[in-house]
Coordinates of C-alpha atoms in Angstrom, one line a residue:
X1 CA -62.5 -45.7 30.7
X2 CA -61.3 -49.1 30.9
X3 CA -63.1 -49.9 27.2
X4 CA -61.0 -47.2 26.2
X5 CA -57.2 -48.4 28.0
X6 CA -58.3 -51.7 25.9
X7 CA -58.3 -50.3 22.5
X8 CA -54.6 -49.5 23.0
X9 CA -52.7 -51.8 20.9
X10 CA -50.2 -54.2 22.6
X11 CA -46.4 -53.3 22.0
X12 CA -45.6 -57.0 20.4
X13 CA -48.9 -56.2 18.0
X14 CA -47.5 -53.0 17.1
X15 CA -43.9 -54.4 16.7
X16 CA -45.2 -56.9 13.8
X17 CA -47.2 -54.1 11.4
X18 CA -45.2 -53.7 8.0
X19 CA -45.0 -49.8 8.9
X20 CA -42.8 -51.1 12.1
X21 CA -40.5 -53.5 10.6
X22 CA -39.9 -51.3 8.2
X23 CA -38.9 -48.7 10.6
X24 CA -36.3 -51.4 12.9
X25 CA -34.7 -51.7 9.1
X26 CA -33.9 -48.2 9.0
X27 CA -33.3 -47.6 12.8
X28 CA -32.6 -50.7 15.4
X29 CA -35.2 -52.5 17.3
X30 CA -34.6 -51.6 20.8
X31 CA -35.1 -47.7 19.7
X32 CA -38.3 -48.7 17.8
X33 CA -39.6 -50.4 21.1
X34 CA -38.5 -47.9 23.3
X35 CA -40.3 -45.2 20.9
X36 CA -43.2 -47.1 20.7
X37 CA -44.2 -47.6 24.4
X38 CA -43.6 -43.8 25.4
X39 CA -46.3 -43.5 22.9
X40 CA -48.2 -46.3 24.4
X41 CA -48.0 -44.8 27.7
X42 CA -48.5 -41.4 26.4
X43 CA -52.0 -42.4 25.2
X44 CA -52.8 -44.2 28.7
X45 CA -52.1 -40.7 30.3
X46 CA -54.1 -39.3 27.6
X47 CA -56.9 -41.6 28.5
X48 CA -56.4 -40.7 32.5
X49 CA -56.7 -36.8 31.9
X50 CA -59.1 -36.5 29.0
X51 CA -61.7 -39.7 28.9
X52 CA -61.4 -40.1 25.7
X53 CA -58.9 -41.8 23.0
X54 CA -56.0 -39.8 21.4
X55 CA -55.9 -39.7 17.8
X56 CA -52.9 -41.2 17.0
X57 CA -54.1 -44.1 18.6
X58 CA -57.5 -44.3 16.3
X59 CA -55.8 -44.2 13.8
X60 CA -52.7 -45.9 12.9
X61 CA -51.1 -44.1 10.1
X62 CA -51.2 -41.5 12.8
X63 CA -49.6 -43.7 15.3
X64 CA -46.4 -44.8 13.1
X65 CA -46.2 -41.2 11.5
X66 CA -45.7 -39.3 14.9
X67 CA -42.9 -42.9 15.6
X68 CA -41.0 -42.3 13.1
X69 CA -40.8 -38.7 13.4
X70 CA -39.7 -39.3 17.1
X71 CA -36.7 -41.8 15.9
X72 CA -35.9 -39.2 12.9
X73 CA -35.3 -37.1 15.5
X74 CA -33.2 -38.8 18.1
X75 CA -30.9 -39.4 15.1
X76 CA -30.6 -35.9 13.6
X77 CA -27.8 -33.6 15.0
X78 CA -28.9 -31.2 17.6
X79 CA -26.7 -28.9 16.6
X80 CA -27.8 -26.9 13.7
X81 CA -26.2 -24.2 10.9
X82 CA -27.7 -20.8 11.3
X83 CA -27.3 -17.8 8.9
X84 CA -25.3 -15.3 11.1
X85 CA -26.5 -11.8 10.6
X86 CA -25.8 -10.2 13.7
X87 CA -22.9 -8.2 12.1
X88 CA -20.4 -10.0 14.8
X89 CA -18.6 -11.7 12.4
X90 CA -16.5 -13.9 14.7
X91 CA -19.5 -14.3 16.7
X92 CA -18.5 -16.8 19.8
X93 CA -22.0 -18.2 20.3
X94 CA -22.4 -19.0 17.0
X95 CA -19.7 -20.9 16.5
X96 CA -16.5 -18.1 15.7
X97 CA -15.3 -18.5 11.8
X98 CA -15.5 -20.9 9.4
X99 CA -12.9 -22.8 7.3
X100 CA -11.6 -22.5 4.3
X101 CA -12.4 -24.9 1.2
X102 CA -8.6 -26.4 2.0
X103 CA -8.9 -26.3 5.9
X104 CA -12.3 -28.5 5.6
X105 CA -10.6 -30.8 3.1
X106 CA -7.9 -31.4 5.2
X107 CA -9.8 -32.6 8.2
X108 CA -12.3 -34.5 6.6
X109 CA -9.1 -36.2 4.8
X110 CA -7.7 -37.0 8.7
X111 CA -11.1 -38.5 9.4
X112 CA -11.3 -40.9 6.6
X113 CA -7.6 -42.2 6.7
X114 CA -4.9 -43.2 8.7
X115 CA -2.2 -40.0 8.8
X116 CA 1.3 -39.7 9.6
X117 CA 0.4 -38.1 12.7
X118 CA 3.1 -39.0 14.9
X119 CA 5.5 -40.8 11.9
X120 CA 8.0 -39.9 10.2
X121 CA 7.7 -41.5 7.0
X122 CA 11.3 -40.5 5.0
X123 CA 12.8 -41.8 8.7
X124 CA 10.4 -44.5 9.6
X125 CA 10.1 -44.2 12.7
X126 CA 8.0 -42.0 15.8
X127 CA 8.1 -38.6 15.8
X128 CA 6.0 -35.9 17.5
X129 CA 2.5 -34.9 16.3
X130 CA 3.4 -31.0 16.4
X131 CA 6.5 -31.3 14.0
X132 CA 4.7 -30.6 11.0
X133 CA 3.3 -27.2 12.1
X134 CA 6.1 -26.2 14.4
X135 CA 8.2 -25.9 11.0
X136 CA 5.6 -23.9 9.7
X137 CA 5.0 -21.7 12.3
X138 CA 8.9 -21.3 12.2
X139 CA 8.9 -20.1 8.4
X140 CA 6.2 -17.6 9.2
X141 CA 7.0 -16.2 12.4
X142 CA 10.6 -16.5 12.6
X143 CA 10.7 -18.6 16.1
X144 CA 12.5 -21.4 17.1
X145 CA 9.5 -23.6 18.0
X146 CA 6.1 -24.1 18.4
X147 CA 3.4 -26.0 20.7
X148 CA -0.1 -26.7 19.8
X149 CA -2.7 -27.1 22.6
X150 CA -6.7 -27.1 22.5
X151 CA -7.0 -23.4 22.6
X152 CA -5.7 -20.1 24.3
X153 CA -6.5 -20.7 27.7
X154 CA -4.9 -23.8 27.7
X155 CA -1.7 -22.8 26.3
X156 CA -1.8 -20.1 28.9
X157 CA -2.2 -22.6 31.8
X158 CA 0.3 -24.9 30.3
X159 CA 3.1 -22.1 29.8
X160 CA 2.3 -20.9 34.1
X161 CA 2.3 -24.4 34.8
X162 CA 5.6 -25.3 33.5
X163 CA 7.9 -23.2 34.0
X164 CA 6.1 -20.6 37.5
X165 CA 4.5 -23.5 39.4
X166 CA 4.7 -22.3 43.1
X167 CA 6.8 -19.1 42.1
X168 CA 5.5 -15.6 40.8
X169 CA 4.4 -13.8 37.9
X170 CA 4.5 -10.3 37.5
X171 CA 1.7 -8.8 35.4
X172 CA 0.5 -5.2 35.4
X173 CA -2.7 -4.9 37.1
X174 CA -4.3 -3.1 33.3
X175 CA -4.2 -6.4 31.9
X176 CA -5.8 -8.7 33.9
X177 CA -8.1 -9.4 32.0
X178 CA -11.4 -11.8 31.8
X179 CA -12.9 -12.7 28.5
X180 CA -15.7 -15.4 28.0
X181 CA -16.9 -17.6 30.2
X182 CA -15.0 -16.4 33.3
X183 CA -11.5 -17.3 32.2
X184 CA -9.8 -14.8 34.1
X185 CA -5.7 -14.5 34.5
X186 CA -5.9 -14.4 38.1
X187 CA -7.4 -17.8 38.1
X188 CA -5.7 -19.6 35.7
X189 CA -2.6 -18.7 37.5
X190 CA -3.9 -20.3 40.6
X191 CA -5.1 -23.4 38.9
X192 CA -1.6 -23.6 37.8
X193 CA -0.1 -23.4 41.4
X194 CA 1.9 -20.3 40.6
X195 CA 1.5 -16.2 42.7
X196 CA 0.7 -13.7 40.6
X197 CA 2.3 -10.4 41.7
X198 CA 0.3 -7.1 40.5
X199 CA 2.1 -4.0 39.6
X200 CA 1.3 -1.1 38.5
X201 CA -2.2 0.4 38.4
X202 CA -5.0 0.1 36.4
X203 CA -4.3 2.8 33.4
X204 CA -0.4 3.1 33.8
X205 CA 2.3 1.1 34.9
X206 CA 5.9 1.7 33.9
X207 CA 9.1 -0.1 33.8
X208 CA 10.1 0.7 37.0
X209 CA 6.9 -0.9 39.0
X210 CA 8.1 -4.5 37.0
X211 CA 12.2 -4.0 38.4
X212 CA 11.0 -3.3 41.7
X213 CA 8.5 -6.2 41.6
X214 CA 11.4 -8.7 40.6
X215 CA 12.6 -11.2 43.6
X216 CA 14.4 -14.4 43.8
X217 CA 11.4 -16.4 43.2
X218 CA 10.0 -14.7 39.9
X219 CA 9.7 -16.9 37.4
X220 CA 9.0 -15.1 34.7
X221 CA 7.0 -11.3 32.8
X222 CA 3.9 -11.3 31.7
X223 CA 2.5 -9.3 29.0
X224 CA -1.2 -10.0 28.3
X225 CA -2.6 -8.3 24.7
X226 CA -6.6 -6.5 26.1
X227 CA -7.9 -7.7 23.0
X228 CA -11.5 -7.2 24.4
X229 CA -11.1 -4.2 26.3
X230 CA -9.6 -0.8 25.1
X231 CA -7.8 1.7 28.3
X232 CA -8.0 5.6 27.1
X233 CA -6.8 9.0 28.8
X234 CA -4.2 9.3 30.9
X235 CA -2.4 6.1 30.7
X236 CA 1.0 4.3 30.4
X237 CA 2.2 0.7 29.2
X238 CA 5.5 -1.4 28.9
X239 CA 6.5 -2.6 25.9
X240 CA 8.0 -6.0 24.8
X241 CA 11.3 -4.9 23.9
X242 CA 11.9 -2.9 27.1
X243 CA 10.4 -5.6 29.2
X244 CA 12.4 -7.6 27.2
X245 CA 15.6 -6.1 28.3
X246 CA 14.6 -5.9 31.8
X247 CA 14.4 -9.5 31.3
X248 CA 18.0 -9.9 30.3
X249 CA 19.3 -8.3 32.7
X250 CA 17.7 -10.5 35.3
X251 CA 18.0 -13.4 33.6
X252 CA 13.9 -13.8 33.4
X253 CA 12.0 -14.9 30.5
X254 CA 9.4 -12.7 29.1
X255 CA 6.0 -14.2 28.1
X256 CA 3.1 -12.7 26.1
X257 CA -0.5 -13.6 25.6
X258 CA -1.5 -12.2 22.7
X259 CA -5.3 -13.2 22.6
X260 CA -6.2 -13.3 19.3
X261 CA -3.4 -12.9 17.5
X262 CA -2.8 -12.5 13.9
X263 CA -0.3 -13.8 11.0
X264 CA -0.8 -10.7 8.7
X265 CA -1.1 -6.8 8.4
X266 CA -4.6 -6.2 8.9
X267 CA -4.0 -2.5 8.1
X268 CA -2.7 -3.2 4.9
X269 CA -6.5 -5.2 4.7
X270 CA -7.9 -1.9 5.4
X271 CA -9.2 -3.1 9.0
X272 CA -8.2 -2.0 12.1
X273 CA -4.5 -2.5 13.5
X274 CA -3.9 -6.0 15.7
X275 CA -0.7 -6.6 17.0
X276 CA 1.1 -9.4 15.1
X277 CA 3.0 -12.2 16.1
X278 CA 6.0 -11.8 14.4
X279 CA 6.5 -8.4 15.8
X280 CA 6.5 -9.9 19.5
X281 CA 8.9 -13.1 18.4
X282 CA 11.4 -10.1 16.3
X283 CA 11.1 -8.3 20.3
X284 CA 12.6 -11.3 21.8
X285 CA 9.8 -12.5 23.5
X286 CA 10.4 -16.0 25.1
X287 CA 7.5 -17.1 24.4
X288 CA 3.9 -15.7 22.2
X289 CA 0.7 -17.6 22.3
X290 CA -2.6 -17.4 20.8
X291 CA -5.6 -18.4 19.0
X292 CA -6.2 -20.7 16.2
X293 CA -9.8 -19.5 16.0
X294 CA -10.0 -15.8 15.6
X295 CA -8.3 -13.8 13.5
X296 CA -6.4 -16.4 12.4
X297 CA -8.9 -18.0 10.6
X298 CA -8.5 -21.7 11.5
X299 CA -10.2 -24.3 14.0
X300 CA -9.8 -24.0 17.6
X301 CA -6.3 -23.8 19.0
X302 CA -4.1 -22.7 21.5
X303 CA -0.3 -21.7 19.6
X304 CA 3.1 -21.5 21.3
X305 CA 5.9 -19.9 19.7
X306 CA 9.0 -18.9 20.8
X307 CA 12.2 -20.7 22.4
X308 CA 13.3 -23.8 21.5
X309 CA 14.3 -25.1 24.7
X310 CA 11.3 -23.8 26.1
X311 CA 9.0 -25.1 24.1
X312 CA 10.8 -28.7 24.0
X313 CA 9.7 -28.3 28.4
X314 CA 6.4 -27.4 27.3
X315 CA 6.5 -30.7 25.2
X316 CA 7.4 -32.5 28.2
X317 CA 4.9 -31.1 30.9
X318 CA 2.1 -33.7 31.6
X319 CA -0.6 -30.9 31.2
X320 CA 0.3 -31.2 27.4
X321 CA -1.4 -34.6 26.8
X322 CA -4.1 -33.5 28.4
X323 CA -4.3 -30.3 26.8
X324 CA -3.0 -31.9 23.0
X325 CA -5.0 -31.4 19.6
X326 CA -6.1 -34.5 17.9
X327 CA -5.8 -35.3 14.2
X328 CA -8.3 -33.2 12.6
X329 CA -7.3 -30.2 14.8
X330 CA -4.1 -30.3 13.5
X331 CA -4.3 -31.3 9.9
X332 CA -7.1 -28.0 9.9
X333 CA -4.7 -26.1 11.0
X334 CA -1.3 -27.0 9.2
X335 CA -3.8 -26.0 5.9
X336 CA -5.1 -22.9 7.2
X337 CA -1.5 -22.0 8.1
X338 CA -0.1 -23.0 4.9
X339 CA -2.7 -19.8 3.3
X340 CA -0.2 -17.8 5.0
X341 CA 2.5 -18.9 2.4
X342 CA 0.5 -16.8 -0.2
X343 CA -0.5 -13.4 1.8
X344 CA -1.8 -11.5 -0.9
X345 CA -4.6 -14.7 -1.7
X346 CA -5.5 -14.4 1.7
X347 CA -8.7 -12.4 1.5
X348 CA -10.6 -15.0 -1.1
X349 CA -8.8 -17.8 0.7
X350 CA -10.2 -17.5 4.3
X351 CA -13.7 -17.0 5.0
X352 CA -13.0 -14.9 7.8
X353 CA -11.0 -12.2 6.1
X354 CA -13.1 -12.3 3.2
X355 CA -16.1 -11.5 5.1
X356 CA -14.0 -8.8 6.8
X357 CA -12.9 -7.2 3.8
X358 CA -16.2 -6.9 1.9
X359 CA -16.3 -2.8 0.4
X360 CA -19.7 -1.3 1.3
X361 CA -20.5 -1.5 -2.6
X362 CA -20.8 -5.3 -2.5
X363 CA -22.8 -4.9 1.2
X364 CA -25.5 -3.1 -0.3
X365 CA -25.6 -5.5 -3.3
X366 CA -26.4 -8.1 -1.0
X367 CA -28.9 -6.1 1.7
X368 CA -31.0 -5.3 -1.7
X369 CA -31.0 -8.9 -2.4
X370 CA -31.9 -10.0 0.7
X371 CA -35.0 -7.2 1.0
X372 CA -36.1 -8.3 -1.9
X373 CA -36.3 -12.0 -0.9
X374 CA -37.6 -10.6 2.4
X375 CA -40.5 -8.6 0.7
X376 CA -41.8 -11.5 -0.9
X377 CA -42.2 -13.7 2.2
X378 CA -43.6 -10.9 5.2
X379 CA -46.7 -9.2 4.5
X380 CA -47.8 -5.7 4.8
X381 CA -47.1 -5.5 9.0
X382 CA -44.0 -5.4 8.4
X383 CA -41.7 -2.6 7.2
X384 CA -38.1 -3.3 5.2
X385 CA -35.5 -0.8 4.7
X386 CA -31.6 -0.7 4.0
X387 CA -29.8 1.2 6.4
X388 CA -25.9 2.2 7.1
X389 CA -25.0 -0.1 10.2
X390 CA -21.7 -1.2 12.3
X391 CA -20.5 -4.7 12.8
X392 CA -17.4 -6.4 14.8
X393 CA -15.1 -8.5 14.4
X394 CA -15.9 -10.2 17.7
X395 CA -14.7 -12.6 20.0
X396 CA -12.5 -10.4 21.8
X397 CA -10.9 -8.7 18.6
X398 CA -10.1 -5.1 18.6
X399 CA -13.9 -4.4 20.6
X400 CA -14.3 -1.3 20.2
X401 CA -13.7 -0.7 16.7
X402 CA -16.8 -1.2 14.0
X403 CA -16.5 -1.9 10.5
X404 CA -18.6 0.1 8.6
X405 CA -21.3 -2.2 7.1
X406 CA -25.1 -2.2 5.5
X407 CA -28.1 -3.9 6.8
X408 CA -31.8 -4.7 6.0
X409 CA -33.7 -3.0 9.2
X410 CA -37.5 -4.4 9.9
X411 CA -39.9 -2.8 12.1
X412 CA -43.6 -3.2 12.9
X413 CA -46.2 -1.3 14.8
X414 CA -46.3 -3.5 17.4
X415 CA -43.4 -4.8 19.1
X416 CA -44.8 -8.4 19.7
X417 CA -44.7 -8.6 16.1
X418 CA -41.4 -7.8 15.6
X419 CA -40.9 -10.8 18.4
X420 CA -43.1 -13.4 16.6
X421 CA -41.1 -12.4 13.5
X422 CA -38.1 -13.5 14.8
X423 CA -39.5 -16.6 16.5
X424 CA -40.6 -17.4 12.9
X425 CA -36.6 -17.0 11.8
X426 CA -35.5 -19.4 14.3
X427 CA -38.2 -21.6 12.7
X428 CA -36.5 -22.0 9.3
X429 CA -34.4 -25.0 8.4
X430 CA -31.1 -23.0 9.1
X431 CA -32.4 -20.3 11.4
X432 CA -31.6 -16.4 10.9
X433 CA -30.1 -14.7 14.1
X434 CA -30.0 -11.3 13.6
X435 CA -30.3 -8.3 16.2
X436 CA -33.1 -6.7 18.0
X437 CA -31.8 -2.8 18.5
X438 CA -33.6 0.6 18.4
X439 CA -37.2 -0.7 18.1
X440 CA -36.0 -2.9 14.3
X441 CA -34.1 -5.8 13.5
X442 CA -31.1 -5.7 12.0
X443 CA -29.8 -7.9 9.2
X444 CA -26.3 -7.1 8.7
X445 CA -25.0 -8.6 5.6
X446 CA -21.7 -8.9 6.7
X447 CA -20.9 -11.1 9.3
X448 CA -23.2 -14.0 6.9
X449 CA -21.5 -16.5 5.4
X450 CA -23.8 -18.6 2.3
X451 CA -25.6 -15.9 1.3
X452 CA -26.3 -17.0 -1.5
X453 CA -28.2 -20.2 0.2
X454 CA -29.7 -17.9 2.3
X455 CA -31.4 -16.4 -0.8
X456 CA -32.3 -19.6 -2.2
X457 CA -33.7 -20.9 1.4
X458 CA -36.2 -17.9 1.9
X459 CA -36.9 -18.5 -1.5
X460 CA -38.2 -22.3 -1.0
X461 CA -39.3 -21.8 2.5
X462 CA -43.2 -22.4 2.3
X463 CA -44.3 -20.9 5.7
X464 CA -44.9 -17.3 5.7
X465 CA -44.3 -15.5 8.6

């Protein structure tokens, strides 16, 4: 065994081959060292398990081969692009919408210069980084002000932080909600020091249970949109403009979470109705805040609208520092907001709505494609078919209505191969998530975005599954 541990090159020897100097030109040294003796030691355990010598230490071409595949991968990007066919078109998990052509130029602009994020350049002189986008937000929504934070939950903590630190909330107990990742309004209000006060019951709560609820130490009402939940039967709610006035007439603000929110008429889109934030600003709510993310169409975002002196406190709370969007965030979403200038362009202009809006003529254009380029890669085990399907908008939008869509279904006889076939998916340079349901998986052509180099991958891809 020893005869063998001697044939292992020494690290310096290595180090001095062309192949390796080579490879510290295109990397950096200490990474090609590093690299190099795990692979050194890797052979000695080889040695110690197996008696024998590993290949790549026989022969050399071997060796520097499996090196620089190691270093090529320490420098590539763990986080990959997939082809989202799971009919969830704002799937969550796989990263919610994309931008549009304007949105991405916008941020890559921000990360290659210097921007006037916190200058005014007609004044000369320091202004705030939100300015841009709060006058925006004013045109389109008609409030006073905005506030931009990271994301929802954030501008929900910020607003309970602010202005109900150790006083109450009143909420009604129906919208309590939870909604990824355990963010839950009960405790966001307790990180943010302030009581909330239930009323109501879980299907109906009326205006009454909020007056009765209101004491000396109520800061302010709480509406929170159940964007992912949907309460049926016997049940009753409080609207904006009613708590509104309840508010006035106790001298409380009114706040609303709206979730998701949306800037336009989605029925007018032909997709299921969504509360708008326009509508709860023309109420009188105090303050509105949502998502940059969803239905919105832009980059992750917590937005607060509403009051002007309110939103100038917000501005001052420490929380927003912590809580503020950086350069890119912000020039993404002053572009994705400036779409909404031109609301009948909006369909072709966001990818989110255009995927939405797709008519079942142009979904079964696409599953045919897609079957086709299918059929030539999977051999005879496996069976394709185009079938009627339902996606979602997802991440917490209007859950439980589906859009009707089309998809391209494959079974097999035996269920493992159905698995191996989607390990193989997962395999390709930009994997394909689809959906295992009802004994097939399902392809649903509308929630993916780059079809058309989805087509042109399975159409290069040399492994067959």
């Amino acid at each position: 065994m020893q005869k063998l541990f001697r044939q292992i090159p020494s690290l310096d020897l290595l180090l001095k081959k062309p192949q390796a100097v080579e490879l510290c030109q295109k990397f950096a040294y200490s990474t090609v060292a590093e690299q190099a003796r795990l692979l050194i030691n890797q052979a000695r355990q080889f040695i110690a398990q197996h008696q024998a010598l590993p290949s790549f230490i026989s022969e050399e071409k071997a060796f520097f081969c499996i090196l620089e595949g190691n270093l090529q991968a320490l420098s590539n990007v763990k986080i990959r692009t997939v082809f989202n066919l799971t009919g969830t078109v704002l799937h969550t998990n796989l990263g919610r919408g994309l931008w549009s052509e304007k949105t991405i130029e916008a941020a890559t602009n921000a990360m290659r210069h210097h921007i006037a994020l916190e200058f005014d350049i007609d004044e000369g002189k320091r202004s705030h980084r939100d300015n841009y986008i709060s006058e925006l937000l004013q045109t389109l929504t008609g409030a006073e002000a905005a506030c931009i934070v990271n994301n929802n939950a954030a501008a929900v903590l910020l607003m309970l932080a602010t202005f109900a630190q150790g006083k109450e909330v009143i909420v009604s107990r129906g919208e309590l909600v939870e909604i990824g990742g355990a963010f839950r309004i009960p405790d966001i209000m307790c990180q943010a020091g302030c009581k909330l006060v239930e009323v109501g019951t879980t299907n109906r709560t009326h205006l009454a249970d909020y007056r009765n609820a209101i004491t000396e130490n109520t800061a302010f009402l709480m509406k929170v949109h159940t964007s992912n939940y949907h309460i049926e039967g016997f049940t009753s709610s409080v609207s904006e403009e009613a708590l509104v006035a309840l508010g006035k007439a106790f001298n409380l603000p009114v706040v609303t979470d709206l979730g998701s929110g949306s800037l336009t008429n989605m029925q007018a889109l032909n997709l299921p109705n969504e509360p708008l934030v326009q509508q709860k600003v023309a109420a009188g709510v105090d303050l509105v805040s949502f998502s940059g993310d969803k239905l919105l169409g832009g980059p992750q975002a917590g937005i607060i609208v509403g009051s002007k002196t309110m939103i100038q406190q917000l501005q001052q709370h420490p929380l927003k520092r912590v809580l503020r969007c950086d350069k890119v965030i912000l020039s993404a979403l002053e572009a994705t907001l400036r779409h909404y200038l031109f609301p009948e362009k909006l369909p072709e202009a966001l990818p989110t709505l255009n995927l939405l809006t797709q008519s079942l003529e142009e979904l079964q254009n696409k599953a045919e494609r897609l079957k086709n380029a299918l059929n030539k890669r999977l051999n005879a085990d496996y069976i394709l078919q185009i079938e009627p399907s339902h996606a979602q908008i997802g991440s917490g939008a209007l859950p439980t209505e589906r859009l009707p869509s089309v998809a391209v279904t494959i079974s097999a006889e035996k269920q493992r191969d159905l698995l191996a076939l989607e390990k193989q998916f997962k395999a390709y340079p930009s994997p394909i998530i689809g959906r295992i349901a009802q004994g097939k998986m399902w392809l649903d052509v509308r929630s993916v975005a780059q079809f058309e180099r989805l087509i042109e991958m399975l159409g290069n891809h040399k492994t067959k599954p």
